mmCIF file of N, CA, C and O in Angstrom:
data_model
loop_
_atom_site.group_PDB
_atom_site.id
_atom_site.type_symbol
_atom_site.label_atom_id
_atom_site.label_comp_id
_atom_site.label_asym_id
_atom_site.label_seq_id
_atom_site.Cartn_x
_atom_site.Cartn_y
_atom_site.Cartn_z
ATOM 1 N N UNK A 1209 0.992 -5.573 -7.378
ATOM 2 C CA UNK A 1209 0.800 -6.995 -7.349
ATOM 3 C C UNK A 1209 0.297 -7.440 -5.969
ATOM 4 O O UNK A 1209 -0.542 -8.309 -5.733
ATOM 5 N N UNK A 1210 1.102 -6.531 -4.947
ATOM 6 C CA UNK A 1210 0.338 -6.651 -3.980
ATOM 7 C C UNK A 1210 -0.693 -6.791 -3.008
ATOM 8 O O UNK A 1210 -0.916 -7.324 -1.921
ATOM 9 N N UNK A 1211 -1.341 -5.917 -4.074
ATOM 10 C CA UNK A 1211 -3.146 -5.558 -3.802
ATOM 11 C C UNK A 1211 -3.690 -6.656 -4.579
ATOM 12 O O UNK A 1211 -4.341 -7.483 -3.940
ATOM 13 N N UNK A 1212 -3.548 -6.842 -5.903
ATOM 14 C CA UNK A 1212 -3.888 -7.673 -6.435
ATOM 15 C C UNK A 1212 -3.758 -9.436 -5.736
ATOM 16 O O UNK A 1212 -4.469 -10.395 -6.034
ATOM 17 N N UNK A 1213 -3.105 -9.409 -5.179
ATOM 18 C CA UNK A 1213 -2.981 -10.865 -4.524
ATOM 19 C C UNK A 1213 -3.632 -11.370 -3.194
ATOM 20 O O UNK A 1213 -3.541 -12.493 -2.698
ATOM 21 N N UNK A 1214 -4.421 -10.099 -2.660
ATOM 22 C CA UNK A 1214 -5.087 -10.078 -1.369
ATOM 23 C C UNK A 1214 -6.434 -10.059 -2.148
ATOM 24 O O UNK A 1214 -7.334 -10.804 -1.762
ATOM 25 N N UNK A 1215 -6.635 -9.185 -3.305
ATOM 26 C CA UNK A 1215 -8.147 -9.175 -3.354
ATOM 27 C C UNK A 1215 -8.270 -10.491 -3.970
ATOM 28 O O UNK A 1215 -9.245 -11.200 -3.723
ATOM 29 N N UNK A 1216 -7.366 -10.847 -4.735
ATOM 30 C CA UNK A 1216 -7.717 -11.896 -5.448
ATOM 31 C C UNK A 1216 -7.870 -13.102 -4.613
ATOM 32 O O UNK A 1216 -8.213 -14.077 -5.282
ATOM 33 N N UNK A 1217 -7.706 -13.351 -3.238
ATOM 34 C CA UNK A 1217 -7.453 -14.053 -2.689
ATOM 35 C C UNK A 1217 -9.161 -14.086 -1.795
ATOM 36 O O UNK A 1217 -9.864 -15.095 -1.855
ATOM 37 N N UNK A 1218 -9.486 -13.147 -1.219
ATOM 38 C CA UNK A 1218 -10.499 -12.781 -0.592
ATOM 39 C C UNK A 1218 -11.462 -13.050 -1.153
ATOM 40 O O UNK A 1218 -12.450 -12.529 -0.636
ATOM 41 N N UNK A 1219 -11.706 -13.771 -2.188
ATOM 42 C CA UNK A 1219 -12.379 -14.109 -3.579
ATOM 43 C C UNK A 1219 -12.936 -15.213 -3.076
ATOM 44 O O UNK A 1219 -12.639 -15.383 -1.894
ATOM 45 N N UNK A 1220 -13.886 -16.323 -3.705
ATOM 46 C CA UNK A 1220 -13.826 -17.881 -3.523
ATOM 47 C C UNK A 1220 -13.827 -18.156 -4.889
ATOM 48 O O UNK A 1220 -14.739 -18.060 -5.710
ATOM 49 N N UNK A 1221 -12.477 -18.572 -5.028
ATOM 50 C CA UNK A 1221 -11.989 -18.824 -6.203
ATOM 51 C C UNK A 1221 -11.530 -20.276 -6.549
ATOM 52 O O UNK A 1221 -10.653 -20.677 -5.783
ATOM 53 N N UNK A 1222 -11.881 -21.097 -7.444
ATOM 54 C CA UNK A 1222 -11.341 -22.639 -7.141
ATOM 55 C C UNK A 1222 -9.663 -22.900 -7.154
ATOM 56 O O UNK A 1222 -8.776 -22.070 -7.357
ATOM 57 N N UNK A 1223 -9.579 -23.949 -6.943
ATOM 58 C CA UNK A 1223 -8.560 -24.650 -6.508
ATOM 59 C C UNK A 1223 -7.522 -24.303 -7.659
ATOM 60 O O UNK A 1223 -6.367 -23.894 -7.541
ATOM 61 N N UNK A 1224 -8.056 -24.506 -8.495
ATOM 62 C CA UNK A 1224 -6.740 -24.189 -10.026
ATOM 63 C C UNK A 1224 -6.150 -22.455 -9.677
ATOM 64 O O UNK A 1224 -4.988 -22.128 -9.432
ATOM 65 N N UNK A 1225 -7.422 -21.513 -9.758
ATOM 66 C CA UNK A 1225 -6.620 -20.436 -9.133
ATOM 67 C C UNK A 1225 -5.929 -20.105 -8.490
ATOM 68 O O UNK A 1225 -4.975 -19.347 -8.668
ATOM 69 N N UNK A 1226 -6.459 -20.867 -7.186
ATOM 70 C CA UNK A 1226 -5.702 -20.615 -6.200
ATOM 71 C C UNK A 1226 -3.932 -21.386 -6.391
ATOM 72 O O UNK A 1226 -2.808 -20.988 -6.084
ATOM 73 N N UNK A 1227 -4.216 -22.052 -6.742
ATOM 74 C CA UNK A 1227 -2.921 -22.775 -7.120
ATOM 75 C C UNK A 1227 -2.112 -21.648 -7.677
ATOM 76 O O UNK A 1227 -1.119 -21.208 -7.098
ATOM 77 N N UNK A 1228 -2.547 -21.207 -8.778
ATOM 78 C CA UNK A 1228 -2.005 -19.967 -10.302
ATOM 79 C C UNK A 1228 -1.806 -18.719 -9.249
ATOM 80 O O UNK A 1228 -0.846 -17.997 -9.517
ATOM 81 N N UNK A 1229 -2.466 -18.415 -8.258
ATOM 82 C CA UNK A 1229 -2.255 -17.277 -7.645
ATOM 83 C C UNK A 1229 -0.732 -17.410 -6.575
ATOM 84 O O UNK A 1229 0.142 -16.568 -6.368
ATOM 85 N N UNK A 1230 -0.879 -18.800 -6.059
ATOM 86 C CA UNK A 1230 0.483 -19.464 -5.549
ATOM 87 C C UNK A 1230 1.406 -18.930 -6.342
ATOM 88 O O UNK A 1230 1.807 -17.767 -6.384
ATOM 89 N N UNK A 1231 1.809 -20.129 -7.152
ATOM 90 C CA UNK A 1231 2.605 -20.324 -7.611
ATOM 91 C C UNK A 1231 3.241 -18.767 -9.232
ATOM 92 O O UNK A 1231 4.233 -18.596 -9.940
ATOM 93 N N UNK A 1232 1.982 -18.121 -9.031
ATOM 94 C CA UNK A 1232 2.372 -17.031 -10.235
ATOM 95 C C UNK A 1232 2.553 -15.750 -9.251
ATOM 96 O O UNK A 1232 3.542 -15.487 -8.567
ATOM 97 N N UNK A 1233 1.418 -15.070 -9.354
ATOM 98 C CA UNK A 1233 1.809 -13.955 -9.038
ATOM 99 C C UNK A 1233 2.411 -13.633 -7.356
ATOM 100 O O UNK A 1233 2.615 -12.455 -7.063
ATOM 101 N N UNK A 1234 2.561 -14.255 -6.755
ATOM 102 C CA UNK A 1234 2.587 -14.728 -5.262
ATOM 103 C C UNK A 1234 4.356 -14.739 -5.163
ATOM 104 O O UNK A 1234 5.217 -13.922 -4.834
ATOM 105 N N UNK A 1235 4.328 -16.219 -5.669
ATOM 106 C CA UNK A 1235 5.762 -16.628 -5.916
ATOM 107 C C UNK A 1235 6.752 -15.581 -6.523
ATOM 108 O O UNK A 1235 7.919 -15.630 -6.137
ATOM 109 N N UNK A 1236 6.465 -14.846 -7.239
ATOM 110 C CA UNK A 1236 7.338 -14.094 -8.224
ATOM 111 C C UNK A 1236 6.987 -12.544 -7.209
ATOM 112 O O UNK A 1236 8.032 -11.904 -7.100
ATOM 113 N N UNK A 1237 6.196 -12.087 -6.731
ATOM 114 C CA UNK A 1237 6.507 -10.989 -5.969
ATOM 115 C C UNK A 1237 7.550 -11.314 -4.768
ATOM 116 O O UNK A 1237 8.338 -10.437 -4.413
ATOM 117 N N UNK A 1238 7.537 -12.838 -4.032
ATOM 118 C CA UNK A 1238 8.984 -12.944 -3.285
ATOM 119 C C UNK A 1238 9.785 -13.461 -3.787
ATOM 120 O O UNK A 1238 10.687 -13.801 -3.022
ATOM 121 N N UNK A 1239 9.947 -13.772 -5.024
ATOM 122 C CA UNK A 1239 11.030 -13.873 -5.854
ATOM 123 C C UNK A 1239 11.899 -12.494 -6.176
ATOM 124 O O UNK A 1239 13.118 -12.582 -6.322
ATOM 125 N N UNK A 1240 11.580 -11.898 -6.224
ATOM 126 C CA UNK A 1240 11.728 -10.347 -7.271
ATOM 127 C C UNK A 1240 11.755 -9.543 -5.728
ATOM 128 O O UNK A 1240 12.862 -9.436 -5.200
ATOM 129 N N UNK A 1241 10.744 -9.070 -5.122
ATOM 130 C CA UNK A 1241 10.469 -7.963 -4.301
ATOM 131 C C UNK A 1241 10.487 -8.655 -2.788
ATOM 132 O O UNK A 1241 9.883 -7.911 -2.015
ATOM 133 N N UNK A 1242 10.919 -9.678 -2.218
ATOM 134 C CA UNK A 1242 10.993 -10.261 -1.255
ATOM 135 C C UNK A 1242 11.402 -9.791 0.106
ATOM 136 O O UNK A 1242 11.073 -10.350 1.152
ATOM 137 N N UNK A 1243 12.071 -8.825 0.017
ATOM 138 C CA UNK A 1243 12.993 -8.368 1.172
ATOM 139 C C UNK A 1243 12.038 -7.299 1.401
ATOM 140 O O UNK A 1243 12.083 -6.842 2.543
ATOM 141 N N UNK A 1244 11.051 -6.696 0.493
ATOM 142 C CA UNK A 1244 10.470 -5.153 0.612
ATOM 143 C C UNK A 1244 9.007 -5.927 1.027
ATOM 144 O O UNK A 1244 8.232 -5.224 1.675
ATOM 145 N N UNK A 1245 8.620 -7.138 0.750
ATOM 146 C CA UNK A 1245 7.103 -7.320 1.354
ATOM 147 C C UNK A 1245 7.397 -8.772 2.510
ATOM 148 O O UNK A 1245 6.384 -9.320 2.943
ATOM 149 N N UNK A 1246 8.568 -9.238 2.883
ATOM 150 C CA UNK A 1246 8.176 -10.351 3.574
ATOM 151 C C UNK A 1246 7.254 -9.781 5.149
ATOM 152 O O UNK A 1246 6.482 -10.436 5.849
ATOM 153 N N UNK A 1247 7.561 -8.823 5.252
ATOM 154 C CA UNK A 1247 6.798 -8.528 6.847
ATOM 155 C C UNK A 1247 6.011 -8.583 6.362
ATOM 156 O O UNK A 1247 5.644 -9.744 6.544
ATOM 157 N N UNK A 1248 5.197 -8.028 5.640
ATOM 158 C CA UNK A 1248 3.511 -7.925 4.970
ATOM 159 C C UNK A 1248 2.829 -9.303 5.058
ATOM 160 O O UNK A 1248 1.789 -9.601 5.646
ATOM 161 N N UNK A 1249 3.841 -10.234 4.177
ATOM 162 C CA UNK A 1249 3.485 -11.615 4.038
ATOM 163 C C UNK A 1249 3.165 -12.256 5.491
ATOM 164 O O UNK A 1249 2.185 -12.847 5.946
ATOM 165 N N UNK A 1250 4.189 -11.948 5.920
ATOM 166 C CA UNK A 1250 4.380 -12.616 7.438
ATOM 167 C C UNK A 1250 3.297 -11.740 8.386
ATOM 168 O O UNK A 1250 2.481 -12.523 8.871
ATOM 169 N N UNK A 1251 3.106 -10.667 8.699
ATOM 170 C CA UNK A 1251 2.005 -10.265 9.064
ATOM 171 C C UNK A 1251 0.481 -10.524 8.715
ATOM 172 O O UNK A 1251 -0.383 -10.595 9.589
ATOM 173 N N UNK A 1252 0.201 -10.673 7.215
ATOM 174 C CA UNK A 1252 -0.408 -11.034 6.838
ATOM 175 C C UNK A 1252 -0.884 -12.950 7.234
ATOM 176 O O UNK A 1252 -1.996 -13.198 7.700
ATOM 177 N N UNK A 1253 0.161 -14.105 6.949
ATOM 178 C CA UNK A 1253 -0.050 -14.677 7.473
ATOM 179 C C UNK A 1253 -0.783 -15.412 9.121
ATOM 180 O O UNK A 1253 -1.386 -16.366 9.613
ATOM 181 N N UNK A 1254 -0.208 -14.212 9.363
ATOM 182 C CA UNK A 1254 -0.392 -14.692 11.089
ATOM 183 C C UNK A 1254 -1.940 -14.173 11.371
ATOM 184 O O UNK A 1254 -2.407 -14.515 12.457
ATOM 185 N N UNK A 1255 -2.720 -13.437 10.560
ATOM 186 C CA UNK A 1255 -3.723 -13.203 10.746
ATOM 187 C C UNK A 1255 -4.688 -13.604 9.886
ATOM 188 O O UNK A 1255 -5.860 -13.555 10.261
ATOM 189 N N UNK A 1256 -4.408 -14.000 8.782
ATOM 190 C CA UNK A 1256 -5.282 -14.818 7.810
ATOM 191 C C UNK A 1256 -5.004 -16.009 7.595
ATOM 192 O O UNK A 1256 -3.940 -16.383 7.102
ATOM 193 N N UNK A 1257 -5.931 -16.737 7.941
ATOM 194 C CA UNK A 1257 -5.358 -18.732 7.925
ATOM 195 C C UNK A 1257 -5.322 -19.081 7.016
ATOM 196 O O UNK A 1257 -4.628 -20.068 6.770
ATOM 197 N N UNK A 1258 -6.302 -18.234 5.720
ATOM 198 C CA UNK A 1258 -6.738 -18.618 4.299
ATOM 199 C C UNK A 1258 -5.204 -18.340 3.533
ATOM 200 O O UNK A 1258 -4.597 -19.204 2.901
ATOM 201 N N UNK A 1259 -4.677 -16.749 3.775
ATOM 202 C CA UNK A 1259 -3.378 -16.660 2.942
ATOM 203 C C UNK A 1259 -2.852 -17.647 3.813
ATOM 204 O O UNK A 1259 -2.559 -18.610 3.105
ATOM 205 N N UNK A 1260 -2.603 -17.868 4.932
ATOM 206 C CA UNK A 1260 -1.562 -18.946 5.295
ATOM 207 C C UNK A 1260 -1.343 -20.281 4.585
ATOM 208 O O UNK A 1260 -0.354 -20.962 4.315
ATOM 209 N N UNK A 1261 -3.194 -20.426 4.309
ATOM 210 C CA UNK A 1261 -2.895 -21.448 3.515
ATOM 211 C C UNK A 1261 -2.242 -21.300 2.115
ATOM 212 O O UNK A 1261 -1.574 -22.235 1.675
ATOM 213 N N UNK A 1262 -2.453 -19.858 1.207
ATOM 214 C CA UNK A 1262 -2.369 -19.436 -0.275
ATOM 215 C C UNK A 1262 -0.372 -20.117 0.111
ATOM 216 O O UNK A 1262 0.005 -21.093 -0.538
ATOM 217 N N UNK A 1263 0.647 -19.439 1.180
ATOM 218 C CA UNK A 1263 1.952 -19.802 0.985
ATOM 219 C C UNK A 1263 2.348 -21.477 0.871
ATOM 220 O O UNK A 1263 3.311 -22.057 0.371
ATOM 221 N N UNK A 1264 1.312 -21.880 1.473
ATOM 222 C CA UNK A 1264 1.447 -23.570 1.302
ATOM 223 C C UNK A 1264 2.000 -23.839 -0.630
ATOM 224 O O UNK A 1264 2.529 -24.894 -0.982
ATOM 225 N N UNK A 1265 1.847 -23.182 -1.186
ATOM 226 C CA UNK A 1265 1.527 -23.050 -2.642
ATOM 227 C C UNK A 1265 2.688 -22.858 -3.509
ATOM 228 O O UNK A 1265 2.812 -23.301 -4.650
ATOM 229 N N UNK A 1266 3.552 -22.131 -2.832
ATOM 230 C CA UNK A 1266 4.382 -21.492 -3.142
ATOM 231 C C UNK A 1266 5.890 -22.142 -3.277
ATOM 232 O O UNK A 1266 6.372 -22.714 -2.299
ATOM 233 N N UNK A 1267 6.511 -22.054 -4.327
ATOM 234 C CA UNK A 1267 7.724 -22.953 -4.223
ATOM 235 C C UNK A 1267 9.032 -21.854 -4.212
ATOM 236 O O UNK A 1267 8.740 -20.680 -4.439
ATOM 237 N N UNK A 1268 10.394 -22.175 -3.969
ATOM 238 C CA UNK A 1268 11.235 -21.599 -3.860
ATOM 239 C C UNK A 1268 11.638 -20.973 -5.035
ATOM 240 O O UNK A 1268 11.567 -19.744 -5.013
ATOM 241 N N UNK A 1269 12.097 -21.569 -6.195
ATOM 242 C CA UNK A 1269 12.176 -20.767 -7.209
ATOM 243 C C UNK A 1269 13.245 -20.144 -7.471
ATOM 244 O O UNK A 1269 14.262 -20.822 -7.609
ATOM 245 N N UNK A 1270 13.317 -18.833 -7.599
ATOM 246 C CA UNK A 1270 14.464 -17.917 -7.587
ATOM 247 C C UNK A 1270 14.312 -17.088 -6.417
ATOM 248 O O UNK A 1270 14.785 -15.972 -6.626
ATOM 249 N N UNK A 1271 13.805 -17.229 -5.216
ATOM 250 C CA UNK A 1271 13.994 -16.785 -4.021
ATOM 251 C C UNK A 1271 15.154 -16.886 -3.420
ATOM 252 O O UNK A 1271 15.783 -17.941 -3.491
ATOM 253 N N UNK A 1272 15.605 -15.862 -2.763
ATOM 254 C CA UNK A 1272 16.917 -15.695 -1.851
ATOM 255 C C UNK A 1272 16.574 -16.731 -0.624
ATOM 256 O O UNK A 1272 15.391 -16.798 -0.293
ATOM 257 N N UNK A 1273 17.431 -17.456 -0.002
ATOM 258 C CA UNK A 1273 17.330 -18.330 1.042
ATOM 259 C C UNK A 1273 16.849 -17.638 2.516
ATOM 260 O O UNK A 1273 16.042 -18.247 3.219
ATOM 261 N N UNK A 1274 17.239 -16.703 2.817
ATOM 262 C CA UNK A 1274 17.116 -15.815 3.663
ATOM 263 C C UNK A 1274 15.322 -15.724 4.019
ATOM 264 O O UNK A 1274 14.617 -16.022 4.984
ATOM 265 N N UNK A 1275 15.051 -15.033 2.402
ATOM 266 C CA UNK A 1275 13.473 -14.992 1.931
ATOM 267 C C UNK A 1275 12.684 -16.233 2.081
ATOM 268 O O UNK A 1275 11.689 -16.148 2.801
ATOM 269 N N UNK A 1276 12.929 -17.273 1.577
ATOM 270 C CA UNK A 1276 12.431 -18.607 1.533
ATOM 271 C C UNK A 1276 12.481 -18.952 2.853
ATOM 272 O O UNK A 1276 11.481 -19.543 3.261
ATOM 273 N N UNK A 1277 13.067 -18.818 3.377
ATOM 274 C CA UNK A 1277 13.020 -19.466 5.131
ATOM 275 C C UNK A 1277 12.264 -18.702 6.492
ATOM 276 O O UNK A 1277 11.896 -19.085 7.602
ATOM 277 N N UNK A 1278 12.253 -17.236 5.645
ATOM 278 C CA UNK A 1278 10.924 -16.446 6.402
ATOM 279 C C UNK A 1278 9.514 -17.043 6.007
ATOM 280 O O UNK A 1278 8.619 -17.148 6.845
ATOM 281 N N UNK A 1279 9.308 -17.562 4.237
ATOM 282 C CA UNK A 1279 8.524 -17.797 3.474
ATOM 283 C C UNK A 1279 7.651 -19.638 4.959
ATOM 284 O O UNK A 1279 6.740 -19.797 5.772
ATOM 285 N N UNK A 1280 8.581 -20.282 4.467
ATOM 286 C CA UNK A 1280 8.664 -21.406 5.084
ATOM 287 C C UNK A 1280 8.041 -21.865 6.118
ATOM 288 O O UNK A 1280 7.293 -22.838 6.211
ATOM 289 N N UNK A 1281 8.641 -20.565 7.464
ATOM 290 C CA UNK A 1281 8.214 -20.751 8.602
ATOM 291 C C UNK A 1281 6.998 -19.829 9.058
ATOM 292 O O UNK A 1281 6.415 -19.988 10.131
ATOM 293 N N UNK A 1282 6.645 -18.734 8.019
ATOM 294 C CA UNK A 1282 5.171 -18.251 8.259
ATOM 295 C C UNK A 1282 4.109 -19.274 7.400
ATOM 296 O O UNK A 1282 3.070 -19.247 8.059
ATOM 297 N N UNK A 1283 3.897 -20.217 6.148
ATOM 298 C CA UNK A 1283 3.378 -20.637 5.738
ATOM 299 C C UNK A 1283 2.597 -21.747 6.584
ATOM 300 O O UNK A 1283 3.261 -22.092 7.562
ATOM 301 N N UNK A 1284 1.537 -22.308 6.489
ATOM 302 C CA UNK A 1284 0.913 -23.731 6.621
ATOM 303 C C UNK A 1284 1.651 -24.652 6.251
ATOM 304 O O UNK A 1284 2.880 -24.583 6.271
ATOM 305 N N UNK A 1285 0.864 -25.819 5.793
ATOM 306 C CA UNK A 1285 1.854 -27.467 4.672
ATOM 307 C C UNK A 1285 1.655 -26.693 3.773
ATOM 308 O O UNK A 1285 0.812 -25.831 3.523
ATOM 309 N N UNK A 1286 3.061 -27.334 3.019
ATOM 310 C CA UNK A 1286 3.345 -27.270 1.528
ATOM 311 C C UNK A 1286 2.375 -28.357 1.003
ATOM 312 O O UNK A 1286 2.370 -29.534 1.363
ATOM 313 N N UNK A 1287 1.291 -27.592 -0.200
ATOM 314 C CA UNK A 1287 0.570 -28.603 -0.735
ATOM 315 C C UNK A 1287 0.730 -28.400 -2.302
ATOM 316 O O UNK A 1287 0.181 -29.176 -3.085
#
């Protein structure tokens, strides 16, 4: 899902996707697998402004608080 969410991202993909890529497959890999990819995310963030923006996207959900607050403070605005 991982791979899948970078290429899919690297894409120019409209706004509805990008949204669906947020909030679906995005959200639910730190829902589920959170503790095993937040450095990725967070690394990832700090060097791509575009994913920085993709976490803006992203809602809490069934995320662990712990997770969500790494989520939080690597992201852009919540849009």
């Amino acid at each position: 899902m991982w791979l899948f969410i970078n290429c899919a991202r690297a894409e120019d993909i409209s706004n509805l996707a990008l949204a669906n890529l947020a909030a679906g497959p995005l959200e639910n890999l730190l829902a589920y697998f959170g503790a095993e990819y937040i450095e990725k995310v967070e690394e990832q963030s700090r060097r791509n402004p575009a994913f920085r923006h993709l976490l803006g996207g992203v809602w809490r959900s069934s995320m662990p608080k712990e997770i969500w607050d790494r989520v939080t403070a690597a992201r852009g605005e919540a849009w």
